[in-house]
Coordinates of C-alpha atoms in Angstrom, one line a residue:
Chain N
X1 CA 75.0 103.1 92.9
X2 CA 72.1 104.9 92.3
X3 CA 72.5 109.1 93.9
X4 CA 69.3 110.1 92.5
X5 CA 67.3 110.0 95.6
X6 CA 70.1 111.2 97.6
X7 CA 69.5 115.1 96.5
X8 CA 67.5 117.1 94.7
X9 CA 68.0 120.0 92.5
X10 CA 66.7 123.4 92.2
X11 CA 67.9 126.3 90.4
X12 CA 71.8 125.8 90.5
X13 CA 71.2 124.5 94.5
X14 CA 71.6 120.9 96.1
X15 CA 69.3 120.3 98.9
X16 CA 70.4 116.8 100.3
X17 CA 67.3 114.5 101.6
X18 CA 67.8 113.4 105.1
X19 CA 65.7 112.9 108.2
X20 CA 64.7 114.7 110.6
X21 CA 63.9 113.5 114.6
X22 CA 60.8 115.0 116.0
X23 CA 62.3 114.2 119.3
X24 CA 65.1 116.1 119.9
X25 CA 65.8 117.6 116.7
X26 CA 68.8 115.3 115.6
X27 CA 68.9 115.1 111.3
X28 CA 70.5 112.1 110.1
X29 CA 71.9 112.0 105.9
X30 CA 71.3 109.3 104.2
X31 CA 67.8 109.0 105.7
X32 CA 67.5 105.8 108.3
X33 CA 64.4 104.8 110.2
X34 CA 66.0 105.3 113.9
X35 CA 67.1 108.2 115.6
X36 CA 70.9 107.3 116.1
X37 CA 70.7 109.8 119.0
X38 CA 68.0 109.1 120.9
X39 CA 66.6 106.0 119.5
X40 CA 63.0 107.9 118.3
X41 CA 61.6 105.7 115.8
X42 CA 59.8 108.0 113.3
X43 CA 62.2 110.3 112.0
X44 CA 60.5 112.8 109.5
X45 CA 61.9 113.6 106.0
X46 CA 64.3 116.8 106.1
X47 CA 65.4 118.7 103.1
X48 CA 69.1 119.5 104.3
X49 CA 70.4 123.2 102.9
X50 CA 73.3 122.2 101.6
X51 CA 75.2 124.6 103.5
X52 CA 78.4 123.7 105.7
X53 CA 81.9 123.9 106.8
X54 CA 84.5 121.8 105.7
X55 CA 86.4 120.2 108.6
X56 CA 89.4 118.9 106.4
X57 CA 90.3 118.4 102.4
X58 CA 93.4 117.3 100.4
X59 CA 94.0 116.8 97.2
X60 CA 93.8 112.9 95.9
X61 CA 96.3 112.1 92.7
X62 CA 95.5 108.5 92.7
X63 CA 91.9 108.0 92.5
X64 CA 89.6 105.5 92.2
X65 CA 88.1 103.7 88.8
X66 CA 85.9 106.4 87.5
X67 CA 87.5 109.6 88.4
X68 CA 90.2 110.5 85.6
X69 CA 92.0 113.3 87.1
X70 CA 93.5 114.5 90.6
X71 CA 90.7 115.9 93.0
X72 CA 89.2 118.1 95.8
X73 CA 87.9 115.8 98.5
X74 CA 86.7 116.7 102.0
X75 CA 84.5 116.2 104.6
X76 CA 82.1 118.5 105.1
X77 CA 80.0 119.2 108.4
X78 CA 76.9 120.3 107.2
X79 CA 74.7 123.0 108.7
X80 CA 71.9 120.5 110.2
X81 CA 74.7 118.4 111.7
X82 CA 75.5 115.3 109.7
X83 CA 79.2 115.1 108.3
X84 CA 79.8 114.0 104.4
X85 CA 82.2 113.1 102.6
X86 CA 82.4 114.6 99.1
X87 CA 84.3 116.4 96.4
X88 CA 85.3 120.1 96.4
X89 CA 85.1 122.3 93.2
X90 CA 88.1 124.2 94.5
X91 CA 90.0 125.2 97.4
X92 CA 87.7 126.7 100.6
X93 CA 88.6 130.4 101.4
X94 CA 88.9 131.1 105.4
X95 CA 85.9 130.5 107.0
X96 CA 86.0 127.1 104.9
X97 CA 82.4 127.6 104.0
X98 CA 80.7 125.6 101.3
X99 CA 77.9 125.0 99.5
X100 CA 76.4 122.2 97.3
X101 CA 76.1 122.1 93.7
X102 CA 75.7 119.5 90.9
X103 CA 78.7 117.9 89.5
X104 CA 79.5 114.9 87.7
X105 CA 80.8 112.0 90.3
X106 CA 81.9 108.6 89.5
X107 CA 81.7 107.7 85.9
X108 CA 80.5 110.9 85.0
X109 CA 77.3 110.4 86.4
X110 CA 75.0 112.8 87.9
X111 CA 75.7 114.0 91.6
X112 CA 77.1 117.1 93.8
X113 CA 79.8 118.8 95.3
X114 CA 80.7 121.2 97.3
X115 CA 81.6 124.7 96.1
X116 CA 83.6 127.5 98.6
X117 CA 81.4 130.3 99.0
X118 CA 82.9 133.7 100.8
X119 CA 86.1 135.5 100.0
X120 CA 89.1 133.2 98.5
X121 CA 92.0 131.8 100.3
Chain Q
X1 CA 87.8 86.1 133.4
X2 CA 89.5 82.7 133.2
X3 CA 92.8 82.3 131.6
X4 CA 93.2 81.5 127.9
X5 CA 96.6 80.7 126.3
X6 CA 98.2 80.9 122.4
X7 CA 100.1 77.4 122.3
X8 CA 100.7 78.0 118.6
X9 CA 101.4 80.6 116.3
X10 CA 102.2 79.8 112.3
X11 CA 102.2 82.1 108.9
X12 CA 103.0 82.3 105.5
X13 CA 105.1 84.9 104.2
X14 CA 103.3 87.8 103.0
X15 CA 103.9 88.9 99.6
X16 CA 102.2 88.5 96.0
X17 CA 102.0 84.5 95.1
X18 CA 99.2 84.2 92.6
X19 CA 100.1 80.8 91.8
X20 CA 98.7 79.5 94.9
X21 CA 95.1 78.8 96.3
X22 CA 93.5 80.4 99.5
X23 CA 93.4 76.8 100.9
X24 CA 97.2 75.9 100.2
X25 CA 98.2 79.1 101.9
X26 CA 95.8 78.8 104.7
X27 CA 97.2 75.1 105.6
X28 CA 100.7 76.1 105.4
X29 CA 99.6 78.6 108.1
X30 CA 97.6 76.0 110.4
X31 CA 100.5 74.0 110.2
X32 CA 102.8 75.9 111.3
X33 CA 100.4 76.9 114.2
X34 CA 100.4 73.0 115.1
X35 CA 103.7 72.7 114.7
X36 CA 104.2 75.0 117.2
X37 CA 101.8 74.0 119.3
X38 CA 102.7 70.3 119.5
X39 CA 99.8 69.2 118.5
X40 CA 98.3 67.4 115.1
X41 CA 94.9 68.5 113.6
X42 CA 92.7 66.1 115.4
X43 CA 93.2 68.0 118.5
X44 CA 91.6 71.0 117.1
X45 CA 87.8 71.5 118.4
X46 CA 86.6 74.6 117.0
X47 CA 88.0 77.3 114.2
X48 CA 87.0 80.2 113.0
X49 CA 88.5 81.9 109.7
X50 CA 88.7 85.5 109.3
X51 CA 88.4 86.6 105.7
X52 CA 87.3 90.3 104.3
X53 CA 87.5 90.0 100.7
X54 CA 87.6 86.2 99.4
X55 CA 83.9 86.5 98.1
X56 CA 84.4 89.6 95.8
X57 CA 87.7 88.2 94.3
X58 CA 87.4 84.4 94.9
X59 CA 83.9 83.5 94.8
X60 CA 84.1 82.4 97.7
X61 CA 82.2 84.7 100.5
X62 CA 81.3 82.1 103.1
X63 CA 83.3 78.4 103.8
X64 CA 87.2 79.3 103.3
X65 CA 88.1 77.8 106.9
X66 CA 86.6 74.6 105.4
X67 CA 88.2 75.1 102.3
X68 CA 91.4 75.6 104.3
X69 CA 91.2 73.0 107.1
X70 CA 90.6 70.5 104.0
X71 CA 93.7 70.9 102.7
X72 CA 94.8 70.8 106.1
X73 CA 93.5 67.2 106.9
X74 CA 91.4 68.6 109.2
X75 CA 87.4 67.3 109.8
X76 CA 84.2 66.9 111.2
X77 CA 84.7 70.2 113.6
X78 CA 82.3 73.1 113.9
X79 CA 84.0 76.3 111.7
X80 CA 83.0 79.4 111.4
X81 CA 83.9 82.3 108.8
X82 CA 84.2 85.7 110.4
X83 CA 84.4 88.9 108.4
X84 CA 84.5 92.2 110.2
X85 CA 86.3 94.5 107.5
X86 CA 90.6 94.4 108.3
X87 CA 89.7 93.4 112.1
X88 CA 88.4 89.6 110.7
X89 CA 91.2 87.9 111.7
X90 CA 91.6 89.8 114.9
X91 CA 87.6 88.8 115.1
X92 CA 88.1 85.5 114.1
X93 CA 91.0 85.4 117.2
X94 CA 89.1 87.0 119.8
X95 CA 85.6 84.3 118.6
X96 CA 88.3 81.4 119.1
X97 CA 89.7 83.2 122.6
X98 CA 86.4 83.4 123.7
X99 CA 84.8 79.8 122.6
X100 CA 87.8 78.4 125.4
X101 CA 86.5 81.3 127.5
X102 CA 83.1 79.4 127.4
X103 CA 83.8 76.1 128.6
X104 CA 82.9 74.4 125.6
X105 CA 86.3 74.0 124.0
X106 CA 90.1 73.6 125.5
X107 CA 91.8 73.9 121.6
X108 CA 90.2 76.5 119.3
X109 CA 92.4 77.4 116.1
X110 CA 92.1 80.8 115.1
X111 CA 92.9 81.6 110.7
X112 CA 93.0 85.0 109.0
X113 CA 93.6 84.9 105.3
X114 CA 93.6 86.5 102.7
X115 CA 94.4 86.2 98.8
X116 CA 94.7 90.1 96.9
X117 CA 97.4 89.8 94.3
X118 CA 95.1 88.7 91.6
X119 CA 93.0 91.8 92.2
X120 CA 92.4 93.8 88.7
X121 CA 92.7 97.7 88.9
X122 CA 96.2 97.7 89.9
X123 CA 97.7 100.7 91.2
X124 CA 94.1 102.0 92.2
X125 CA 93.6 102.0 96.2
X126 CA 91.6 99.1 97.5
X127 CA 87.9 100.0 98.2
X128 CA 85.9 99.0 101.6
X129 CA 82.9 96.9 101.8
X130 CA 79.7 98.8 102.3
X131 CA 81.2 102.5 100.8
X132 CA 79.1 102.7 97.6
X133 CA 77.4 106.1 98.6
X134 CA 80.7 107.5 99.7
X135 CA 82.6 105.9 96.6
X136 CA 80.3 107.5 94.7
X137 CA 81.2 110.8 95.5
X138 CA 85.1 109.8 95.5
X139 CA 86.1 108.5 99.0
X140 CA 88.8 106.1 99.2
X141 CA 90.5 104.3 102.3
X142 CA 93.9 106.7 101.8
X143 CA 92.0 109.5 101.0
X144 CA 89.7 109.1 104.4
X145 CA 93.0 108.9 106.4
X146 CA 94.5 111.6 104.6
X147 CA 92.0 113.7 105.6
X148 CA 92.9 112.7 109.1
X149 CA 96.4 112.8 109.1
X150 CA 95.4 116.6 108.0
X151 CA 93.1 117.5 111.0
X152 CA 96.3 115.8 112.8
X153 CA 98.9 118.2 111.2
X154 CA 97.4 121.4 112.1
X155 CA 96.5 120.3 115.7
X156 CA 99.6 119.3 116.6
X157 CA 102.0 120.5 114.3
X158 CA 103.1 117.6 112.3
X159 CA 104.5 117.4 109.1
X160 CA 105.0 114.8 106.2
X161 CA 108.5 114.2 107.6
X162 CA 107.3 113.2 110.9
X163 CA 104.6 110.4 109.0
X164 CA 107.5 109.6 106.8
X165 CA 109.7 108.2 109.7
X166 CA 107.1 106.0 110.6
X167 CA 107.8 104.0 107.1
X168 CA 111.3 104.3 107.3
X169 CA 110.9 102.9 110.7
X170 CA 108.8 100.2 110.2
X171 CA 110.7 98.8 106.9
X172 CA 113.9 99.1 109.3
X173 CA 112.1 96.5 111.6
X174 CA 111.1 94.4 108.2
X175 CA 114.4 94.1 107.6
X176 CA 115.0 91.0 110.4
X177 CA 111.6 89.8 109.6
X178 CA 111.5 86.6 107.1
X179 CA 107.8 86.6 107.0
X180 CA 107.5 90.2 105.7
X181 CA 106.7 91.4 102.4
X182 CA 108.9 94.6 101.9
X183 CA 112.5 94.5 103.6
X184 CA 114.8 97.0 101.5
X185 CA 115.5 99.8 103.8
X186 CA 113.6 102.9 102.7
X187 CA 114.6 106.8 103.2
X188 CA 112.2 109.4 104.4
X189 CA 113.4 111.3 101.2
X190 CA 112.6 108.0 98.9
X191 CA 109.2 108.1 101.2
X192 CA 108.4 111.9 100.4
X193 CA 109.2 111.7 97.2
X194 CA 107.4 108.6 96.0
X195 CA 104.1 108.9 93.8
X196 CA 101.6 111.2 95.9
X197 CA 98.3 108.9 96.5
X198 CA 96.3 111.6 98.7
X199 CA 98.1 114.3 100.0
X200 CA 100.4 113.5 102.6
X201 CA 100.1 110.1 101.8
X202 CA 102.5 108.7 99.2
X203 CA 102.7 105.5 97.7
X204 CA 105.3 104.4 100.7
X205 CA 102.9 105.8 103.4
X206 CA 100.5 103.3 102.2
X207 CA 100.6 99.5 103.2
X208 CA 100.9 97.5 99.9
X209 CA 98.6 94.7 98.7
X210 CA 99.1 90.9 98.7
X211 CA 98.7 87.2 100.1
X212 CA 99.2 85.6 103.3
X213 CA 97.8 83.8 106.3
X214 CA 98.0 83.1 109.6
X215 CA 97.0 80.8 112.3
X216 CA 97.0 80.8 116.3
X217 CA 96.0 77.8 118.4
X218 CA 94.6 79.2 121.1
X219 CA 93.9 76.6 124.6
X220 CA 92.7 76.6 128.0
X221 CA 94.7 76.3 131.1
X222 CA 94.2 73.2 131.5
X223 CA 95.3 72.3 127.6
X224 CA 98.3 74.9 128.5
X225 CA 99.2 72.3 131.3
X226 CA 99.5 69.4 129.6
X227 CA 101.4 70.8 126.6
X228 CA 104.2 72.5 128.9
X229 CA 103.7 76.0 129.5
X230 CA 107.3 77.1 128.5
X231 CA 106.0 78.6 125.6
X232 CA 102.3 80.0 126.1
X233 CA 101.5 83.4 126.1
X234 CA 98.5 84.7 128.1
X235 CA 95.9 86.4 125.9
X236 CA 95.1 89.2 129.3
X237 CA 92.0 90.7 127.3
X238 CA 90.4 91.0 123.8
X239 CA 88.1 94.0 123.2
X240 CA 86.2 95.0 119.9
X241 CA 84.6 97.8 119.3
X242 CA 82.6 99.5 116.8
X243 CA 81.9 102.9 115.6
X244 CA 80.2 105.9 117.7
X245 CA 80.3 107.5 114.4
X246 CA 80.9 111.3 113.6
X247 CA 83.9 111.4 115.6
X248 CA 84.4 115.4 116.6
X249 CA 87.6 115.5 115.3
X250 CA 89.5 113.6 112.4
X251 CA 92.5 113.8 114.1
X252 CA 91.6 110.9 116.5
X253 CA 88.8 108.1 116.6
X254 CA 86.9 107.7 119.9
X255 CA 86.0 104.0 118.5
X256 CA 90.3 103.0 119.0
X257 CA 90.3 104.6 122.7
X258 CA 87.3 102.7 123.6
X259 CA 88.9 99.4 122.2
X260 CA 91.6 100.2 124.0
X261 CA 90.2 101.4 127.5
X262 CA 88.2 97.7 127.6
X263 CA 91.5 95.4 126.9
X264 CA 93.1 97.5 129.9
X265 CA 90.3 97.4 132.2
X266 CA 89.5 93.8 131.4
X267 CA 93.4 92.7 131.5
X268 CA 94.2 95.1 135.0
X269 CA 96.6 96.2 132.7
X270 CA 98.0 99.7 132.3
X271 CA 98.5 101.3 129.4
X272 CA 102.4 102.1 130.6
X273 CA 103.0 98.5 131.0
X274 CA 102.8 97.5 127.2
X275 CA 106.4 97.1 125.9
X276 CA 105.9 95.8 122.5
X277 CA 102.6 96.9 120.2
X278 CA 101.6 95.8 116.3
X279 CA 99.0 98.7 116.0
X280 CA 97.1 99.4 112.5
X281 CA 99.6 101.0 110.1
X282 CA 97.7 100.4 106.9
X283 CA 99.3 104.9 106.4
X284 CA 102.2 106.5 108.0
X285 CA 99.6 109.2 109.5
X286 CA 97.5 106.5 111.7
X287 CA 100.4 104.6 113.3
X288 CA 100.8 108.4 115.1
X289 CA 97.3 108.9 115.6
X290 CA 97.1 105.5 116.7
X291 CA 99.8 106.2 119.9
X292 CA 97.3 108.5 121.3
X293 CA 94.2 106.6 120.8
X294 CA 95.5 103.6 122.2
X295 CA 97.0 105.3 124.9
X296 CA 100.3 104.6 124.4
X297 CA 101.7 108.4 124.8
X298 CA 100.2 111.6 126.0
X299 CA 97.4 113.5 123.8
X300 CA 100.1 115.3 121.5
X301 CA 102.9 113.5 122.3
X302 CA 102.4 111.1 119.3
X303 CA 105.0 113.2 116.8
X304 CA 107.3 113.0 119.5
X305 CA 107.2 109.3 120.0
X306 CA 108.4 109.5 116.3
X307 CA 111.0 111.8 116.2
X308 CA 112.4 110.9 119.3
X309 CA 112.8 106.7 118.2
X310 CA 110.1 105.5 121.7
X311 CA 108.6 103.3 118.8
X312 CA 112.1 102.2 116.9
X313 CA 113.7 99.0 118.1
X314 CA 116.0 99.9 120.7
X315 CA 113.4 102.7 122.3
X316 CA 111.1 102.6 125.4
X317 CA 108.0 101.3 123.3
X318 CA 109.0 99.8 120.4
X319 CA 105.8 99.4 117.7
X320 CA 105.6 97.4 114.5
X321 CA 108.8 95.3 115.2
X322 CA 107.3 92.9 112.3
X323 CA 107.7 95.6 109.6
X324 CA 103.6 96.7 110.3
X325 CA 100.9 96.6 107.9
X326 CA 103.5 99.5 105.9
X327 CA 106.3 96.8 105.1
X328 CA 105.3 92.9 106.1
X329 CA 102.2 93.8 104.1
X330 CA 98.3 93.7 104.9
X331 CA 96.5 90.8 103.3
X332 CA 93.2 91.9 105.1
X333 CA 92.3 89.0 106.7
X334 CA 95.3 87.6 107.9
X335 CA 97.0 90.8 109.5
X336 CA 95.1 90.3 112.8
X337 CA 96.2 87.1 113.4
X338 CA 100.3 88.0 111.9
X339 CA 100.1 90.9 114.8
X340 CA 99.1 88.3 117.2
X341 CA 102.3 85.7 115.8
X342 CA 104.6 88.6 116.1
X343 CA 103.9 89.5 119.9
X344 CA 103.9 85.9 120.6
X345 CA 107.3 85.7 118.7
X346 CA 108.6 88.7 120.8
X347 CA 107.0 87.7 124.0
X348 CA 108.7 83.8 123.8
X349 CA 111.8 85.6 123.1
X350 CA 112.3 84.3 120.0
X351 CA 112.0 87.3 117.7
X352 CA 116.3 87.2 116.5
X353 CA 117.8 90.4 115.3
X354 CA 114.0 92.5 116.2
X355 CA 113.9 91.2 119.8
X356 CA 112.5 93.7 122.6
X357 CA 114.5 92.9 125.3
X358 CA 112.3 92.1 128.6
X359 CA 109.4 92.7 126.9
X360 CA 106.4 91.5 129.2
X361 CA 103.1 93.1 127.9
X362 CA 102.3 92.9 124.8
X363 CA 99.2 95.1 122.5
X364 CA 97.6 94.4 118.9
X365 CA 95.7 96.6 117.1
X366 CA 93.6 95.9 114.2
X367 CA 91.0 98.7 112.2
X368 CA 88.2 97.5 109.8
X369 CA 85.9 99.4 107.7
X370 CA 84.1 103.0 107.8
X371 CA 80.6 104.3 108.9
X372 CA 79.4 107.7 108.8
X373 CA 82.6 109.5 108.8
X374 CA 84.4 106.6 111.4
X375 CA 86.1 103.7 111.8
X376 CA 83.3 100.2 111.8
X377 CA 85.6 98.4 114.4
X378 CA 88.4 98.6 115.9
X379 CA 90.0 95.3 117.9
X380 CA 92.6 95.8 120.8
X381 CA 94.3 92.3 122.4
X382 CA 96.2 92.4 124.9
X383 CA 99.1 89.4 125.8
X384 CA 101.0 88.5 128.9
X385 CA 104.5 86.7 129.5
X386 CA 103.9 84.6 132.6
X387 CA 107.7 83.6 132.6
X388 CA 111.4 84.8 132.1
X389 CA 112.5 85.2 128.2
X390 CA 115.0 82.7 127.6

């Protein structure tokens, strides 16, 4: 599957595309057409930051066709609300903050991941 | 709501056969069902087949209850495939329990089947329909829940030892069970120690691929009646649910309590009056997670139910007497229904060396698929002994 319209790239930054309601503010990633809050039925294209909080990650040894070695992975609330699942570049320090940044996914293709910013653990 | 029976309950073993066909498999199960039931196809009015991955490794996405009741003997009857992640076969149950519900049938046969051992990329985890995005960016099914049986650890203390009972458990009940596919007892040492897959979660805290299937006939009251009720079981609700998605917290899914709060409400049924359970155990880490959520213990109290042996044979609430999802195996498809034969089995009495003594009330559980960051559905059926165990 396709990421590139997913995320864009500026500088060493990911800023995810989502959607925005005008309604009551709700931010939905990936994009959809409906509010899955309120039901508001022209959601407006958001640039997400990026930023969040990881709310748990472990450390897969068996992965999937297309990822060679033991990983990172966590979900990740982001900042504007939406939760994502992705791949960490290394362990989060305390307040578990992260950021995203582009890394190779499956197969070595183009994508992102989440990188611990703040002190170390 | 009216009551609806199970006359009938048939399976095949679980276990890797890849010499044989999806429709072989799926009439040994029918069969049996009849078998059981007493009655010969032609009674049949209505099936419906729950399948979740026939397409992608078969070529065969839509018509495998056709396929199936062919090789059955069994024609000219509406059928209809249901596919609703690792919930189908409970789907394709709780479609048959409510087609008697409706009037329009009194003998509906319920399948779940499913066909994985010829699968290539052995030894990887099995993906989940409709995760490409999240694939992508390296999600797997044991890698979700071990994310979950993470949150679950530091709110409530915890460990891989506690998870790793639950397989040692579970294979201890798969020992009296014919049908299931592992039955060697296991250690919690052999458990810790086996190949990590996602941190808890090793190899042996993940339920193993392969083949199976199973049927249920499923009848009104009045069908009930004329075939002798000495053996029906009371299907007391069926409630499916699916996801509210972004649950607050990984440690528990909102989408399982909500299953489970409709089949007690609907059944009149409290939670405290379930004495036997088959809930989702595809990992160690849910079957705990999966006390709470289905209300079977206290918020917390689900590492307790495991240390303490509630859940073993023998304890106040024994769960997964069949061996679970961990050791009778998960061939998607078919687990619904194979929960569904096992409370049958253990409601009639008639479960051997695993019987629950006095068991009256009993619960299956079956989890399909993911959504933004939850669970797609989650099925909860609840089943009734209207007389004495033998």
């Amino acid at each position: 599957m396709e990421l590139a319209g997913l995320f864009t790239v500026a500088a060493d930054a990911v800023r995810l595309r989502g959607r925005r309601c005008p309604a009551c503010g709700a931010v939905t990633f990936p994009g959809r057409a409906v509010c899955g809050a309120c039901g508001c039925r022209s959601l407006e294209p958001a640039e997400l930051s990026g930023l969040g909080q990881v709310h748990a990650f472990t450390t897969v040894d068996t992965p999937p066709a297309g990822f060679d070695r033991p990983y990172l992975a966590a979900v990740v609330d982001l900042d504007e609300g939406p939760r994502v699942f992705a791949m960490l570049t290394a362990e989060p320090g305390d307040g578990r903050r992260v950021r995203a940044v582009p890394a190779r996914v499956r197969h070595g293709q183009p994508g992102f991941a989440f990188e611990p910013i703040g002190p170390p653990r | 709501v009216k009551p609806v029976y199970i006359a009938g309950v048939g399976m095949t073993r679980f276990g890797k056969f890849p010499e044989r066909g999806l429709g072989d498999l799926g009439a040994e199960a029918v069969l049996a069902a009849l078998d059981d039931a007493g009655l010969d196809g032609g009674a049949v009015q209505v099936a419906y087949a729950g399948h979740a991955r026939t397409g992608r490794l078969h070529g065969r996405e839509n018509g495998v209850g056709q396929l199936v009741l062919w090789h059955a003997g069994i024609r000219e009857l509406p059928i209809t495939g249901v596919g609703n992640f690792c919930a189908s076969g409970s789907s394709a149950l709780r479609e048959a329990v409510i087609a008697v519900l409706s009037g329009l049938y009194e003998v509906a046969l319920a399948i779940g089947i499913e066909k994985l051992s010829t699968r290539a990329e052995k030894s990887r985890p099995l993906t989940s329909d409709g995760m490409e995005l999240e694939g992508e960016l390296g999600f797997t099914p044991p890698a979700f829940f071990a994310l979950s049986a993470k949150r679950y650890m530091e709110l409530t203390g915890a460990t891989p030892e506690t998870f790793a009972l639950v397989a040692v458990k579970n294979r201890r009940h798969a020992a009296h069970n014919p049908y299931a596919q592992y039955r060697t007892p296991l250690t919690v040492r052999e458990v810790l120690d086996a190949p990590m897959v996602a941190d808890p979660l090793t190899r042996l805290s993940c339920c193993p691929t392969g083949d199976g299937a199973a049927a249920a006939v499923v009848v009104s009251e009045a069908a009930a009646r004329r075939l002798g009720r000495a053996r029906t079981v009371r299907v007391a609700a069926t409630s499916l649910a699916s996801g509210g998605y972004r649950p607050a917290d990984l440690a528990s899914f909102d989408i399982d309590v909500r299953a489970a709060r409709g089949a007690y409400e609907l059944a009149g049924i409290d939670p405290g009056d379930v004495g036997v359970a088959e809930v989702h155990d595809a990992f160690t880490a849910t079957e705990v997670i999966h006390y709470e959520d289905l209300l079977l213990c206290k918020r917390g109290d689900g590492p307790r139910m495991i240390h303490d042996g509630a859940t073993a044979l023998g304890g106040r609430l024994p769960v997964s007497t069949s061996g679970g999802l961990l050791s009778k195996g998960h061939p998607l498809g078919a687990t619904g229904i194979a929960q569904v034969h096992e409370i049958v089995t253990q409601l009639r009495g008639e479960a051997g060396p695993r019987q629950v003594e006095g068991a009256r009330v009993g619960l299956a559980h079956a989890v399909g698929g993911f959504l933004d960051g939850d669970e797609a559905s989650s099925a909860v059926h609840l089943f009734v002994r209207e007389r004495p165990q033998p």
